[in-house]
Tab-separated table of C-alpha atoms and ligand atoms in Angstrom:
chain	number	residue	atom	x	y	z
A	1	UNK	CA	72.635	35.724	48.863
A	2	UNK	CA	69.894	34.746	46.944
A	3	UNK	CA	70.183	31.038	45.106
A	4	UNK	CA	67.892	29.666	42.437
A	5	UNK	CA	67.047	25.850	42.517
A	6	UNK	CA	65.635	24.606	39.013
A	7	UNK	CA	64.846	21.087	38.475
A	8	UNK	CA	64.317	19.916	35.369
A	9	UNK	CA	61.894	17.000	33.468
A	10	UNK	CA	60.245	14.556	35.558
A	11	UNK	CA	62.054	15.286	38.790
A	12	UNK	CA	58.500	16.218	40.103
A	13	UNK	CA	58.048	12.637	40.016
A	14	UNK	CA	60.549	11.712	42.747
A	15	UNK	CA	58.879	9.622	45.187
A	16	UNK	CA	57.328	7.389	41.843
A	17	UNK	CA	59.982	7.224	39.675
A	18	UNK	CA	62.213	4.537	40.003
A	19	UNK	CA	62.850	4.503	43.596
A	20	UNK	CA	65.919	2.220	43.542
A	21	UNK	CA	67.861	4.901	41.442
A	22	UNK	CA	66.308	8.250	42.926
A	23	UNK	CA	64.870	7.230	46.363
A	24	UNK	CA	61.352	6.970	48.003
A	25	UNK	CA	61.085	11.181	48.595
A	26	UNK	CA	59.098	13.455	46.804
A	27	UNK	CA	59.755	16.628	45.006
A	28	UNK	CA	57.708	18.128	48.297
A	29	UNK	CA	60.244	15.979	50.296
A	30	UNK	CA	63.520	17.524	48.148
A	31	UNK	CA	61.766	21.297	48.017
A	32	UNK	CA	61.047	21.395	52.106
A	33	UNK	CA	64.649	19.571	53.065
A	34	UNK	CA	66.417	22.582	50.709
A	35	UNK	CA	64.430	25.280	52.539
A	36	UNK	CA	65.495	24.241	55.860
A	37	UNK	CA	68.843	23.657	55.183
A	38	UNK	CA	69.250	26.909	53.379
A	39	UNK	CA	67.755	28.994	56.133
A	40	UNK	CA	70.100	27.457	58.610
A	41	UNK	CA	73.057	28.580	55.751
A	42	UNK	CA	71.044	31.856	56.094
A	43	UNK	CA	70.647	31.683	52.363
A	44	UNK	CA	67.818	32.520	50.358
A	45	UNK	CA	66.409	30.260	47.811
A	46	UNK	CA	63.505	30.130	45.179
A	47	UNK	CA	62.816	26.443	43.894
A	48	UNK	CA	61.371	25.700	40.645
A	49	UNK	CA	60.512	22.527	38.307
A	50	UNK	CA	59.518	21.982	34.977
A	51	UNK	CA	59.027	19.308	32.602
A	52	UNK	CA	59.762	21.801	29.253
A	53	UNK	CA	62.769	22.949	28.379
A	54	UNK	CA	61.843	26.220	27.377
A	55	UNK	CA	60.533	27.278	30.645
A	56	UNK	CA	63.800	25.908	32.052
A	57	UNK	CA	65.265	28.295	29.744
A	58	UNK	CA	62.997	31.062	30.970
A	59	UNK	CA	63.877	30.494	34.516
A	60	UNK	CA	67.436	31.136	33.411
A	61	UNK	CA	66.335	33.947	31.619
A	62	UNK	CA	64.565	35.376	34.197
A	63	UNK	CA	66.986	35.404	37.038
A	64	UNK	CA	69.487	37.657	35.451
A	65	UNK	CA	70.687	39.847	37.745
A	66	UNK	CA	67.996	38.617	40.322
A	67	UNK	CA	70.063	35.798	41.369
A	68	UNK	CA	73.653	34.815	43.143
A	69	UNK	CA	73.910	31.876	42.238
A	70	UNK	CA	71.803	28.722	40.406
A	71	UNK	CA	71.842	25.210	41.485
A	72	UNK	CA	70.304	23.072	38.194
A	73	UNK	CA	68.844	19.446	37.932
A	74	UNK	CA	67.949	19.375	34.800
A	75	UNK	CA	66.996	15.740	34.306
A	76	UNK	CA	67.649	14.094	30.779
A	77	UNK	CA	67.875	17.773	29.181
A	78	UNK	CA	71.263	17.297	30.950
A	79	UNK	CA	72.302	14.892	27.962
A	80	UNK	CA	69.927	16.532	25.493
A	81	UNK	CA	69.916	20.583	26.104
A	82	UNK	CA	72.390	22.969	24.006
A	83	UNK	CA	69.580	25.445	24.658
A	84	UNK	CA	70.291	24.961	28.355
A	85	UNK	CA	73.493	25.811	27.891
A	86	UNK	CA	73.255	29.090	25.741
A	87	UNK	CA	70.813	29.963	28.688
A	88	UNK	CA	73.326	29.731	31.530
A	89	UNK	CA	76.173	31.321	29.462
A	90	UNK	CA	73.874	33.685	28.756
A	91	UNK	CA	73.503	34.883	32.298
A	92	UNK	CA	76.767	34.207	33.519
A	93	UNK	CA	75.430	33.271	36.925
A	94	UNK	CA	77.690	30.575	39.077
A	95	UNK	CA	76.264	27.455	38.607
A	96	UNK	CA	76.323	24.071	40.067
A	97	UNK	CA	74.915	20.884	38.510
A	98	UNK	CA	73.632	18.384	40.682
A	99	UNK	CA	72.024	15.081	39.591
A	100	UNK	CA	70.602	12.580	42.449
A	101	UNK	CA	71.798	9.538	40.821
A	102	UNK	CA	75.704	8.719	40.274
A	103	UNK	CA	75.105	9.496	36.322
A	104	UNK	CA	79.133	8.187	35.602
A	105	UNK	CA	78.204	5.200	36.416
A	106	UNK	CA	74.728	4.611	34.352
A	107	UNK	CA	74.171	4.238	30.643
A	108	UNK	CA	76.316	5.703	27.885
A	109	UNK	CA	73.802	8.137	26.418
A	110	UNK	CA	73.859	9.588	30.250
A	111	UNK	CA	77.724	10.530	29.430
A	112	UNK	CA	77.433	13.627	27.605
A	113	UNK	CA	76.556	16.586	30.506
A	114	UNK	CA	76.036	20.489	27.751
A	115	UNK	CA	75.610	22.574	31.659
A	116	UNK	CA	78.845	20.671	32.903
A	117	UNK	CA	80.463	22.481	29.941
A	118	UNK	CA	79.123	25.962	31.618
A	119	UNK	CA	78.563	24.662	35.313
A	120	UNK	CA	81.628	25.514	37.973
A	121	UNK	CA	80.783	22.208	39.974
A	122	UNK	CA	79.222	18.839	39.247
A	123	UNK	CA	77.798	16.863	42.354
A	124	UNK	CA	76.136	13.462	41.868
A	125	UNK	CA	75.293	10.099	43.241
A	126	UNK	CA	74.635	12.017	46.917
A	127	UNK	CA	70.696	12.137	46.494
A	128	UNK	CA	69.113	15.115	47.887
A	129	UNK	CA	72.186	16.038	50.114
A	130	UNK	CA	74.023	17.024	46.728
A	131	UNK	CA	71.520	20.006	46.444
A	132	UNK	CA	72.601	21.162	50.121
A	133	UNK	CA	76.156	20.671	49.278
A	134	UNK	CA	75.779	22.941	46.034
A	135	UNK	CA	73.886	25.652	48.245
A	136	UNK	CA	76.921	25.494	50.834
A	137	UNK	CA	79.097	25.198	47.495
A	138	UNK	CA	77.755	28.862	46.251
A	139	UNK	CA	77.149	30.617	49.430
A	140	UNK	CA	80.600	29.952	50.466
A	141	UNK	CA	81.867	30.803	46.806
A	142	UNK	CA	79.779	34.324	47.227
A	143	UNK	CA	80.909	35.162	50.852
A	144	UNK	CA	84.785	34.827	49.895
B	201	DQA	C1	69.197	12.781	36.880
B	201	DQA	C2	70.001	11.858	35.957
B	201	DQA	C3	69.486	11.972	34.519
B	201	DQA	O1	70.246	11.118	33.674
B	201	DQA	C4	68.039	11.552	34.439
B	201	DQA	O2	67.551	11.699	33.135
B	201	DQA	C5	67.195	12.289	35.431
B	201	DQA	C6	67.691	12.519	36.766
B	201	DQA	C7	69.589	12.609	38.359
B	201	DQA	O3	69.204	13.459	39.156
B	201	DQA	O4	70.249	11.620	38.720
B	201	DQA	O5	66.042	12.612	35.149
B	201	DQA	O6	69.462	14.124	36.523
């Protein structure tokens, strides 16, 4: 089972940004606690981040028919990214969405989700353990 982790805009900042909402750990921090969680779930997984949508879309592009299953952060392209979207649909790989923050309870523009519209699960407000419980989400899905 092979499972791709894309993060989206400015989630490479984790560790700067706005600790109070996303937490004092780093992108390194999020990237090393997936790997060793997903080897003990005997899952393999490929993590990627970008800050430009159209290499987010290229990732998605890209893992067609090289991946089981992707797990996607996309930052504020979650509110923002039609393009996203079309890209997931496109593949037709099970998705989960995952956001760090609880994004239900934040600002109105931060309402509108385009991957929830494609996305089989939506986990948020867990911080990084939401990415472990998507991984367990799809391998589990997959081994059905
Ligand atoms: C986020 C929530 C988004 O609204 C925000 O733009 C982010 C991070 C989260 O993980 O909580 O960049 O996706």
């Amino acid at each position: 089972m092979k499972i791709l982790v894309i993060n989206g805009v400015n989630l490479n900042m984790l560790g700067i940004r706005e600790p109070d909402v996303y937490g004092k750990n780093t992108y390194r921090d999020l990237v090393s606690y997936i790997k060793k969680s997903a080897k003990k779930a005997s899952v393999s997984v490929k993590c990627v981040q970008s800050n430009s949508e159209g290499k987010i879309v290229d990732y998605i592009q890209k893992a067609y028919r090289q991946f089981d299953g992707i797990v996607i952060n996309p930052g504020a392209y979650t509110h923002t990214s039609v393009a996203i979207l079309d890209a997931l649909k496109a593949v037709g790989i099970k998705t989960v969405e995952v956001h760090i923050s609880d994004v239900k309870s934040r600002e109105d523009f931060r309402q509108i989700s385009y991957v929830s519209k494609f996305a089989e699960k939506t986990i948020m407000g867990k911080g990084f353990d939401g990415y472990i419980e998507a991984i367990e989400y799809l391998a589990k899905d997959v081994n059905k």
